[in-house]
Coordinates of C-alpha atoms in Angstrom, one line a residue:
M1 CA 0.0 0.0 0.0
T2 CA 1.1 3.6 -0.6
T3 CA 0.2 6.6 1.4
T4 CA -0.4 10.2 0.5
P5 CA 2.0 12.8 2.0
G6 CA 0.6 14.7 4.9
A7 CA -0.4 18.3 4.8
G8 CA 1.2 21.0 7.0
S9 CA -0.6 22.7 9.8
A10 CA -2.0 26.2 9.4
D11 CA -0.3 29.1 11.3
V12 CA -1.9 29.3 14.7
P13 CA -0.8 30.6 18.1
S14 CA 1.7 28.5 20.0
G15 CA 0.0 25.5 21.6
A16 CA -3.1 25.7 19.4
S17 CA -3.8 23.8 16.2
R18 CA -6.3 24.3 13.4
P19 CA -7.7 20.9 12.3
T20 CA -6.2 19.7 9.0
S21 CA -7.3 16.0 8.9
L22 CA -9.7 13.5 10.5
S23 CA -8.9 10.2 12.3
P24 CA -11.3 7.7 13.7
S25 CA -10.5 8.7 17.3
R26 CA -10.9 12.4 16.6
A27 CA -14.1 11.8 14.7
G28 CA -15.3 9.8 17.7
D29 CA -14.4 12.7 20.0
F30 CA -16.5 15.1 18.0
M31 CA -19.5 12.8 17.8
Q32 CA -19.2 12.2 21.6
C33 CA -18.7 15.9 22.5
P34 CA -17.6 18.8 20.3
L35 CA -16.0 20.6 23.2
L36 CA -13.9 17.5 24.0
Y37 CA -12.7 17.6 20.4
R38 CA -11.8 21.3 20.8
F39 CA -9.8 20.6 24.0
R40 CA -7.9 17.8 22.4
V41 CA -7.3 19.1 18.9
I42 CA -7.2 22.9 19.1
D43 CA -6.3 23.7 22.7
R44 CA -4.2 20.5 23.1
L45 CA -4.9 20.4 26.8
P46 CA -2.9 17.8 28.7
E47 CA -4.5 14.6 30.0
K48 CA -3.4 12.3 32.7
P49 CA -2.2 8.9 31.7
S50 CA -4.7 6.0 32.2
A51 CA -3.7 2.6 33.4
A52 CA -6.3 1.0 31.2
A53 CA -5.2 2.9 28.0
T54 CA -1.5 2.3 28.8
R55 CA -2.2 -1.4 29.3
G56 CA -3.8 -1.4 25.9
T57 CA -0.8 0.3 24.3
L58 CA 1.5 -2.3 26.0
V59 CA -0.5 -5.3 24.7
H60 CA -0.6 -3.8 21.2
A61 CA 3.2 -3.4 21.3
V62 CA 3.7 -7.1 22.3
L63 CA 1.3 -8.4 19.6
E64 CA 3.1 -6.3 17.0
R65 CA 6.6 -7.3 18.0
L66 CA 5.6 -11.0 18.2
F67 CA 5.5 -11.1 14.4
D68 CA 9.2 -10.2 14.3
H69 CA 9.8 -13.8 15.2
P70 CA 9.5 -16.8 12.9
A71 CA 6.2 -18.5 13.0
Q72 CA 7.2 -21.5 15.1
E73 CA 8.5 -19.1 17.8
R74 CA 5.2 -17.2 18.1
T75 CA 4.1 -18.9 21.3
V76 CA 2.6 -17.8 24.6
P77 CA 5.9 -18.0 26.5
R78 CA 7.6 -15.9 23.9
A79 CA 4.9 -13.3 24.0
K80 CA 5.1 -13.1 27.8
E81 CA 8.8 -12.7 27.6
L82 CA 8.2 -9.5 25.5
L83 CA 6.1 -7.8 28.1
P84 CA 8.8 -6.4 30.4
G85 CA 10.9 -5.1 27.6
Q86 CA 8.0 -3.4 25.9
W87 CA 7.0 -1.9 29.2
E88 CA 10.5 -0.5 29.7
R89 CA 10.3 1.0 26.2
L90 CA 7.0 2.7 27.0
L91 CA 8.4 4.0 30.3
E92 CA 11.5 5.4 28.6
A93 CA 9.4 7.2 26.0
K94 CA 6.9 8.5 28.6
P95 CA 8.5 8.6 32.1
E96 CA 5.3 10.1 33.5
L97 CA 3.7 6.6 33.2
A98 CA 5.6 5.7 36.4
E99 CA 3.1 7.9 38.2
L100 CA 0.4 5.3 37.6
F101 CA 1.9 3.0 40.2
P102 CA 2.6 4.1 43.8
E103 CA 6.1 3.7 45.0
G104 CA 5.2 2.6 48.5
D105 CA 3.6 -0.7 47.8
G106 CA 6.7 -2.6 46.9
G107 CA 5.8 -2.9 43.3
A108 CA 2.6 -4.7 43.9
S109 CA 0.4 -2.4 41.8
L110 CA 2.8 -2.7 38.8
A111 CA 3.0 -6.4 39.2
G112 CA -0.8 -6.8 39.2
W113 CA -1.1 -4.5 36.2
L114 CA 1.5 -6.5 34.2
A115 CA -0.3 -9.7 35.2
E116 CA -3.5 -8.3 33.7
A117 CA -1.7 -7.4 30.5
E118 CA -0.2 -10.9 30.4
A119 CA -3.7 -12.4 30.7
L120 CA -4.9 -10.4 27.7
V121 CA -1.9 -11.5 25.6
E122 CA -2.5 -15.1 26.6
R123 CA -6.2 -14.9 25.7
W124 CA -5.3 -13.7 22.2
F125 CA -3.8 -17.1 21.4
T126 CA -7.3 -18.6 22.0
L127 CA -8.8 -16.3 19.4
E128 CA -6.1 -16.3 16.6
D129 CA -3.2 -18.6 15.7
P130 CA -0.1 -16.4 15.0
T131 CA 1.8 -19.4 13.6
R132 CA -0.6 -19.3 10.6
L133 CA -0.5 -15.5 10.1
E134 CA 1.9 -13.5 8.0
P135 CA 0.7 -9.9 8.2
V136 CA 1.7 -7.6 5.4
E137 CA 1.5 -4.6 7.7
R138 CA 1.5 -3.9 11.5
E139 CA 0.8 -0.6 13.2
F140 CA 0.3 0.7 9.7
F141 CA -0.1 4.4 9.2
V142 CA -2.5 5.2 6.3
E143 CA -3.5 8.6 4.9
T144 CA -5.4 9.7 1.9
E145 CA -7.2 12.8 0.6
L146 CA -10.7 12.4 -0.8
E147 CA -11.8 14.3 -3.9
S148 CA -13.5 16.8 -1.6
G149 CA -10.1 17.7 -0.1
L150 CA -10.9 16.0 3.3
R151 CA -7.8 14.2 4.5
L152 CA -8.3 11.0 6.4
R153 CA -5.6 9.3 8.5
G154 CA -5.2 6.6 11.0
I155 CA -3.1 3.6 12.3
I156 CA -4.3 0.1 11.5
D157 CA -3.2 -2.6 14.0
R158 CA -2.8 -5.3 11.3
V159 CA -3.4 -5.9 7.6
D160 CA -3.6 -9.5 6.3
V161 CA -3.6 -10.2 2.6
A162 CA -4.7 -13.7 1.3
P163 CA -2.9 -15.3 -1.7
T164 CA -5.9 -14.4 -3.7
G165 CA -5.4 -10.7 -2.9
E166 CA -8.3 -10.4 -0.4
V167 CA -7.5 -7.9 2.3
R168 CA -8.5 -8.3 6.0
I169 CA -8.2 -5.4 8.5
V170 CA -7.7 -6.4 12.1
D171 CA -8.0 -4.3 15.2
Y172 CA -7.2 -5.4 18.8
K173 CA -9.3 -4.2 21.6
T174 CA -8.3 -4.8 25.2
G175 CA -11.8 -4.2 26.5
K176 CA -15.0 -6.2 26.3
A177 CA -17.1 -6.6 23.2
P178 CA -20.0 -4.2 23.0
K179 CA -23.6 -5.3 23.3
P180 CA -25.3 -6.0 19.9
Q181 CA -27.1 -2.7 19.9
Y182 CA -23.8 -0.8 20.1
A183 CA -21.9 -2.9 17.6
E184 CA -22.4 -0.3 14.8
G185 CA -20.5 2.3 16.8
A186 CA -17.7 -0.2 17.3
L187 CA -17.5 -0.9 13.6
F188 CA -17.3 2.8 12.7
Q189 CA -13.5 2.9 13.2
M190 CA -13.1 -0.2 11.0
K191 CA -15.3 1.1 8.2
F192 CA -13.2 4.3 8.4
Y193 CA -10.0 2.3 7.8
A194 CA -11.7 0.3 5.1
L195 CA -12.7 3.5 3.3
V196 CA -9.1 4.8 3.4
V197 CA -7.7 1.5 2.1
W198 CA -10.4 1.5 -0.7
R199 CA -9.5 5.0 -1.8
L200 CA -5.7 4.1 -1.7
R201 CA -5.8 0.7 -3.4
Q202 CA -9.2 0.7 -5.2
V203 CA -9.9 -2.5 -3.4
V204 CA -12.7 -3.0 -0.8
P205 CA -11.3 -5.0 2.2
R206 CA -12.9 -8.4 2.2
R207 CA -13.2 -8.5 6.0
L208 CA -13.1 -6.2 9.0
Q209 CA -12.2 -8.0 12.3
L210 CA -12.3 -6.7 15.8
V211 CA -10.6 -8.9 18.4
Y212 CA -11.8 -8.2 21.9
L213 CA -9.2 -9.5 24.4
G214 CA -11.2 -8.4 27.4
S215 CA -14.1 -10.8 26.7
G216 CA -12.6 -13.3 24.2
D217 CA -15.0 -12.3 21.4
V218 CA -14.2 -11.7 17.7
L219 CA -16.5 -9.4 15.8
T220 CA -16.3 -9.6 12.0
Y221 CA -18.0 -7.6 9.2
D222 CA -17.7 -7.9 5.4
P223 CA -18.2 -4.4 3.9
V224 CA -19.5 -3.5 0.5
P225 CA -18.9 -0.3 -1.5
A226 CA -22.3 1.1 -0.4
D227 CA -21.3 0.8 3.2
L228 CA -18.2 2.8 2.7
E229 CA -19.9 5.4 0.6
R230 CA -22.3 6.0 3.5
V231 CA -19.3 6.3 5.9
E232 CA -17.8 8.8 3.4
R233 CA -20.9 10.9 3.4
K234 CA -21.0 10.8 7.2
L235 CA -17.4 11.9 7.5
H236 CA -18.0 14.8 5.1
A237 CA -20.9 16.0 7.3
L238 CA -18.7 15.7 10.4
W239 CA -15.9 17.7 8.8
E240 CA -18.3 20.4 7.8
A241 CA -19.6 20.7 11.3
I242 CA -16.0 20.8 12.6
R243 CA -15.0 23.5 10.1
E244 CA -18.1 25.6 11.2
A245 CA -17.2 25.2 14.9
T246 CA -13.5 26.1 14.1
E247 CA -14.4 29.2 12.3
T248 CA -17.1 30.5 14.7
G249 CA -15.5 29.2 18.0
D250 CA -18.8 27.7 18.9
W251 CA -18.0 24.3 20.5
R252 CA -20.9 22.9 22.5
P253 CA -20.5 20.4 25.3
R254 CA -22.6 17.2 25.0
P255 CA -23.0 15.7 28.4
T256 CA -23.2 11.9 28.7
K257 CA -22.3 9.2 31.2
L258 CA -18.8 9.4 29.7
C259 CA -18.3 12.8 31.3
G260 CA -17.3 11.0 34.5
W261 CA -14.1 9.9 32.9
C262 CA -13.2 13.2 31.3
D263 CA -10.0 15.0 32.3
H264 CA -11.4 18.4 31.5
Q265 CA -14.2 18.9 33.9
A266 CA -12.4 21.8 35.5
V267 CA -12.8 23.8 32.3
C268 CA -16.1 22.5 31.1
P269 CA -19.3 24.6 31.5
E270 CA -21.3 21.5 32.4
F271 CA -19.3 21.3 35.6
G272 CA -19.1 25.0 36.3
G273 CA -15.8 25.5 34.6
T274 CA -14.7 28.1 32.0
P275 CA -12.9 27.0 28.8
P276 CA -9.6 28.6 28.0
V277 CA -9.7 31.7 25.7
Y278 CA -10.3 30.4 22.2
P279 CA -6.8 30.5 20.6
L280 CA -7.9 30.9 17.0
V281 CA -9.3 33.8 15.0
V282 CA -13.0 33.4 14.6
R283 CA -15.3 34.5 11.8
P284 CA -18.5 36.1 13.0
R285 CA -21.7 35.9 10.9
D286 CA -20.9 39.1 9.0
G287 CA -17.8 37.4 7.6
A288 CA -15.2 39.7 9.2
D289 CA -12.4 38.0 11.1
R290 CA -11.9 39.0 14.7
P291 CA -9.7 37.6 17.5
A292 CA -11.4 35.2 19.9
G293 CA -12.8 37.0 22.9
S294 CA -13.0 40.4 21.3

């Protein structure tokens, strides 16, 4: 697969960023709460590291690195051996992750957390057989620009290609599979990736596969062009809404149960907070540019 070169960011004040592309996670942020999207993409507010998210990153790293070894060596013991080294690499890249585990417990919290990661890795072997897999891509960055000019980008956990040329996109999830009524939301990310691959290679992926290590479930979906065209239309509508909010500075909070896990309650109006001064120039209804807050 080939990718399209990325576009540069627009000139904005230090620490702020004008959106230039859309990824599945950022699209999800906007659909969940436009103000959350603003805090993450434009204000770039810091967020505390999460033990669950970090565990997911660690497990992904182990499953990626396992395929560096010959097929016969892709075993449970070898995968477990990779865990400490990959944790050290994460810690070296982000020393603040050490704050997740208190120093006064003799390492018990860290040991328990690593044991949970080990259990997730071990469960993967009950769902897929790595000795029979030869991925063509792992942690694969993809990017393309649609005819409209909308740039899509993301990182695919694994891409398998059959001898017949059929493409399978695989994503690992360290949580539990969603209930059936929420499956469509879970598949949105995969359909996003399938759309990007389709536009890059002119081939619709044969299968989308979500591997849920937390519950031991595998969710599959076989897309067709009409599916991906609907996703494309949805992404265009999202992007238009993001552009409108960026230009007007009008980012509305959307309170849900997920607010309880948000790091930005202190600056969210729903919790009595005041957002930072909007760092971009806004365009009022009369079309004249003015600085935010003027």
